[in-house]
Amino acid sequence: MEVYERTIKRMKGEDLVKLAMALKIPLTEHRMETETLRELVEGELGRLNTEEGKERRRKLHNPAISIKGLVKRYGKKIAVNGLDLDVRPGEIVGLVGPNGAGKSTTLRVLTGIIRANSGLVYVDGHSIAGEPLEAKYRIGYIPEKPTCYPSLRVREYLTFIARVYGVPKHEALIRIAEYIDFFQLEELSKTYIANLSKGNLQRTLLAGIFVREPPFVLAFDEPMYGLDPRGAWSLKVLLRKLKSEGSAVLISTHILEMAEGLCDRFVVIDCGRAVGAGTLERLKAQVSGADSLEQVFLKLTGGIPEE
Amino acid sequence: MRSSTSVLARHELRMMFNHFRRTLTTPSMLAFYAVMVFGALFIMYLVSVMARFGPLFVELVDVLREYLPLETVFAATGLVTVTAVFMGYFGASPASVLEEPDENVLMAAPVYPYQVFLGRYLRRVLRKIVFLTLGVFVLSPVILAAPVQSFTLFLILVSLVLFLECNYLLGAVAAIAREKLSQRTSSRFRHLLLPLFCVLVVAPSLPGVSESPIAIAASPANCFALVTLAGFQIQHVGIGIGYLVGLLVMFHLIALLVAVNLYDERWYEAFSTSLSRAESESRVVRAIRGEVDFSDSDFTDPMVWIMLKDFWSRMRSPLQFWKYLYVVVGIIAAVYLHLFQPPWLQPLLIPSTLVASAVPAFMLLIALLGQMVSMPALVGFVDEKENIYLLKSSPFKKVDIVLAKYLGALIEVGLNAIPLYGLLLYIFRVQGSAFLVTLAAPMLVVFCATGTAAGAYIPVFTSDPTHPPVSVAFSFPAINLTMAGIIIVVASVLAKSALLLLVLPLLTLLMSGILLASAVKAIDLYK
């Protein structure tokens, strides 16, 4: 509710009118002060929240992500070989491994883009094979190589995502405004996606994830790709906040420094198999002589190269 | 929670509208379209004035009425359907509607695969209608000379779209059936499904069967053939055009519903796999592609290296192998036809009274076929995708890059053209005009230069070199038609002079040189 109020305070007249119309507030006067309209909107939102018991927060299933014995083959090549992985609500798990280890394949299976040859994959208690729509409704995915529809404008894309994920119109308007502001996309909201830089495209895709209703189950493949230091810092802050609010996050990354500071647990995979799992402390204890995640990673995936 | 199909359909319409709006609000793109469309319209007007298509159409209709048996037309349109089924079976046509951004947006979103398919399909059909309308507008000076009413022409075009879409959907259904069967059995006998499917779709069009009224109404190929024949007043079997179009609508709806009902996540996977190029290949294809390590090559010229890279990159795409197989089979078939003139495919003998009118049509066909086979020239630069910038920053001369693309395309286009021109020369016999087919050579030389130049300009117009703007794609046939017109005019004017042997090669070199020089210039202008 606090976020709502903050966002509504920053909304311009035109956006407030759209919001008022979405809330079906009768706008009978030809001209109206922005402040008056803002009060009307806040009042209606307050009423809705009370009526619908919006204060209730949906909780995620525990574990929010559950992968058991996942096997994925491409022809004769085994990309993922019997992987087990759990992510609980309020937890950020780092999936680390060398290039071609099977990280992106795991995330693509998790998000229902490709199908597993065997194994069980659950998102918020829903099987991605058995109930794909329910599972997909809950998961937010950022791919390794971000792409988006070039003929859409940034705001149009966010609205489209809100529609696809069934976000009520008034909530969508508020959340779009909130995340356009958070990811500093205000000036780009009417820009065609084809004209965005890599970093701004990544910001747009991230904003598209968060226009949905929290708590989130997130599967991010190199989420810092293309972001400038300020953008990366903001995203880390946001992920920590979401974690404290009960979201579950699985991050696949090569940036071990970032992972070390952000993740609660790690799963190290190599050649499609988990070769190490646990908190950083536990991993350090498992791997003799390792002082950092980088050393754990190198020792578990072929040894530290000689200088 | 579940998104409706209408949300996705609106999304597709929004993207199309935005694309249109961007064109209207970008002066350079608008000017480009205007020049292309009205330029082509003007050329067509000139062609219609010069060639007097009216009498040709009238006499051609008479000849076709007399010499073209109905079952031959049925067999020909039936063959088109079989080809579509064949291509669909070996391709990934249901997955071809998907785009790269879908992988991280719609494939991971709570929408059914069939909803994505339907949304995309709507855009596909609308785009086809728009392009067809533009094509008809451009060709209107020639079309207006035909003995056909506007509304009938409209119905013929509608039935053409419906027929092509039925074929596409049948191909998609064949591909889905193959996938479903492959899941149940790995036996080689599963591929018997293809001939069975082909026989099923072509049976109503086969001579003997197609005489039955039920057979006529049982195939989209037959319906389309009848609409066209009745529309141009060549043949009429007593069924109204309106009924036939209605039948085509029904066939299309049935095929669409079947495809939609069978569309599932496996096509996500097929698309996703094709993106990561991790698909498993048959032993034959692998052996043909050879997993060749062309780094063993002894060539040192950078231009040859780029050509080698392009050739082997193409060979590693699934379709290329079949293209080369088609070239070999096509050449053998053309040679066979010329040598033996089999009774089942007799040449279309144009009577001497029609020669004067048929020659321009023959030359137009040469140009159109040339245009058709020249597409590899346009995609030479597109195939580089983002690597185009890498290529530009490499220590190669710009001329080498352009020449490598041009010569590579010329070889491929030349190979593709041989069977087609061989077949044209066999089928379309205009007395004493066979030598005109040699005009194809200068045309192809110039067309490849046009394609290379247009391809080179793509990264100038857009920062996404993987998707050629429609304006550039449009410019390719428009420029080619103009160039072909110039070649035809020069050849006609100097037909009886030995000077032609000097002027035509020089003209070809000049036109190609200008186009290739502009391609070199384009590389300097990349965004």
XYZ file of N, CA and C in Angstrom, chain A residues 72 74-75 108 111-115 132-134 136-137 141 143 145-153 156-157 160-161 163-165 192 194-195 205, chain B residues 1-3 7-8 11 14-15 18-19 21-22 99-112 120 183 265-266 268-269 272 278 280 463:
216
model
N 18.070 -33.818 -19.475
C 17.709 -33.221 -20.759
C 18.792 -33.557 -21.788
N 20.010 -33.426 -25.959
C 19.863 -32.909 -27.318
C 20.466 -33.963 -28.237
N 19.628 -34.753 -28.849
C 20.165 -35.868 -29.632
C 20.908 -36.809 -28.695
N 15.586 -23.145 -18.928
C 14.601 -23.255 -20.009
C 13.610 -24.389 -19.736
N 11.198 -23.110 -17.027
C 10.193 -22.142 -17.481
C 9.264 -22.720 -18.549
N 9.441 -23.999 -18.878
C 8.517 -24.656 -19.804
C 8.802 -24.373 -21.272
N 9.954 -23.804 -21.570
C 10.286 -23.535 -22.975
C 10.642 -24.847 -23.676
N 11.408 -25.675 -22.993
C 11.709 -27.006 -23.524
C 11.302 -28.045 -22.483
N 11.162 -29.277 -22.957
C 10.680 -30.309 -22.042
C 11.808 -31.226 -21.599
N 1.263 -26.785 -16.971
C 2.213 -25.764 -17.451
C 1.718 -24.327 -17.265
N 0.409 -24.102 -17.468
C -0.081 -22.724 -17.371
C -0.009 -22.192 -15.946
N -0.390 -23.041 -14.983
C -0.345 -22.617 -13.583
C 1.102 -22.325 -13.167
N 3.662 -21.596 -15.204
C 4.210 -20.448 -15.936
C 3.645 -19.127 -15.405
N 2.415 -19.189 -14.918
C 1.797 -17.984 -14.381
C 2.626 -17.413 -13.232
N 10.944 -15.016 -15.998
C 12.184 -15.502 -16.614
C 12.908 -14.390 -17.356
N 16.088 -14.262 -19.960
C 16.982 -15.170 -20.679
C 18.420 -14.674 -20.693
N 20.254 -14.266 -23.317
C 20.424 -13.265 -24.372
C 19.081 -12.555 -24.549
N 18.939 -11.373 -23.962
C 17.611 -10.738 -23.984
C 17.180 -10.311 -25.385
N 15.955 -10.648 -25.730
C 15.365 -10.186 -26.988
C 13.913 -9.814 -26.701
N 13.374 -8.940 -27.503
C 11.978 -8.558 -27.311
C 11.396 -8.084 -28.643
N 10.102 -7.810 -28.650
C 9.426 -7.450 -29.901
C 9.823 -6.045 -30.353
N 10.527 -5.934 -31.454
C 11.066 -4.621 -31.851
C 10.002 -3.598 -32.213
N 8.822 -4.065 -32.629
C 7.801 -3.107 -33.071
C 6.912 -2.608 -31.945
N 7.216 -2.998 -30.725
C 6.419 -2.483 -29.598
C 7.184 -1.367 -28.904
N 6.439 -0.413 -28.334
C 7.073 0.591 -27.489
C 7.208 -0.006 -26.084
N 3.980 -0.184 -24.179
C 3.075 -1.163 -24.799
C 3.471 -2.580 -24.401
N 4.779 -2.828 -24.367
C 5.248 -4.165 -23.992
C 4.832 -4.482 -22.543
N 1.194 -5.161 -22.394
C 0.919 -6.479 -22.982
C 1.210 -7.594 -21.966
N 2.356 -7.476 -21.292
C 2.720 -8.500 -20.298
C 1.680 -8.527 -19.172
N -1.417 -7.804 -19.380
C -2.627 -8.461 -19.903
C -2.443 -9.983 -19.941
N -1.271 -10.391 -20.450
C -1.009 -11.834 -20.587
C -1.047 -12.515 -19.215
N -0.526 -11.815 -18.191
C -0.487 -12.417 -16.857
C -1.738 -12.078 -16.032
N 10.521 2.769 -29.313
C 10.384 1.411 -29.845
C 11.502 0.531 -29.289
N 13.049 -1.751 -30.624
C 14.127 -1.918 -31.613
C 15.230 -0.891 -31.405
N 14.877 0.259 -30.837
C 15.867 1.334 -30.700
C 16.538 1.370 -29.330
N 12.830 -5.700 -19.901
C 12.416 -7.085 -19.615
C 12.225 -7.289 -18.116
N -7.190 -16.013 -14.819
C -5.755 -16.174 -14.905
C -5.307 -16.412 -16.332
N -6.100 -17.217 -17.049
C -5.679 -17.548 -18.409
C -5.923 -16.391 -19.374
N -4.915 -16.117 -20.161
C -5.061 -15.031 -21.131
C -5.896 -15.518 -22.297
N -6.145 -11.333 -26.589
C -5.034 -10.486 -26.106
C -3.835 -10.655 -27.041
N -3.560 -11.893 -27.409
C -2.414 -12.153 -28.290
C -2.686 -11.628 -29.697
N -2.165 -8.018 -29.694
C -0.720 -7.768 -29.629
C -0.106 -7.819 -31.030
N -1.245 -4.824 -32.978
C -0.543 -3.636 -32.488
C 0.851 -3.552 -33.118
N 1.540 -4.705 -33.182
C 2.888 -4.704 -33.761
C 2.836 -4.339 -35.249
N 2.097 -0.625 -35.468
C 3.297 0.159 -35.139
C 4.274 0.179 -36.297
N 4.392 -0.972 -36.937
C 5.310 -1.076 -38.062
C 4.864 -0.117 -39.180
N 2.969 2.511 -38.770
C 3.106 3.885 -38.288
C 4.553 4.374 -38.392
N 5.463 3.451 -38.071
C 6.881 3.823 -38.168
C 7.229 4.169 -39.610
N 9.013 -16.483 -33.136
C 10.129 -15.553 -33.323
C 11.032 -15.623 -32.106
N 12.246 -15.096 -32.272
C 13.225 -15.189 -31.195
C 12.715 -14.595 -29.866
N 12.073 -13.423 -29.898
C 11.608 -12.882 -28.608
C 10.567 -13.761 -27.916
N 9.882 -14.590 -28.687
C 8.873 -15.467 -28.079
C 9.498 -16.380 -27.041
N 10.771 -16.713 -27.290
C 11.391 -17.687 -26.396
C 11.386 -17.208 -24.956
N 11.603 -15.917 -24.759
C 11.625 -15.483 -23.360
C 10.362 -14.756 -22.939
N 9.460 -14.496 -23.881
C 8.222 -13.801 -23.490
C 7.035 -14.768 -23.524
N 6.641 -15.182 -24.698
C 5.394 -15.955 -24.789
C 5.554 -17.433 -24.451
N 6.721 -18.015 -24.783
C 6.876 -19.444 -24.469
C 6.890 -19.672 -22.958
N 7.395 -18.663 -22.230
C 7.456 -18.807 -20.775
C 6.223 -18.210 -20.101
N 5.262 -17.724 -20.887
C 4.084 -17.065 -20.325
C 2.927 -18.051 -20.192
N 1.974 -17.738 -19.308
C 0.840 -18.669 -19.122
C -0.171 -18.591 -20.260
N 0.272 -18.951 -21.438
C -0.636 -19.007 -22.593
C -0.461 -20.363 -23.257
N -1.531 -20.860 -23.837
C -1.438 -22.139 -24.543
C -0.664 -21.951 -25.849
N -0.071 -15.503 -34.206
C 0.925 -15.356 -35.274
C 0.300 -15.618 -36.640
N 7.412 -40.055 -31.740
C 7.410 -40.276 -30.291
C 7.037 -41.715 -29.955
N 3.474 -27.873 -27.033
C 4.785 -27.373 -26.610
C 5.950 -27.938 -27.419
N 5.732 -29.054 -28.097
C 6.878 -29.646 -28.809
C 7.401 -28.671 -29.868
N 7.525 -25.439 -29.438
C 8.404 -24.525 -28.700
C 9.809 -25.115 -28.727
N 9.829 -26.407 -28.420
C 11.128 -27.087 -28.322
C 11.822 -27.097 -29.688
N 13.114 -23.669 -30.274
C 14.208 -23.374 -29.355
C 15.479 -24.113 -29.766
N 21.207 -27.139 -31.961
C 21.718 -28.350 -31.328
C 20.961 -29.565 -31.814
N 19.702 -32.884 -33.651
C 20.410 -34.066 -34.102
C 20.129 -34.233 -35.580
N 19.249 -1.147 -36.900
C 20.326 -1.615 -36.028
C 20.177 -3.109 -35.768
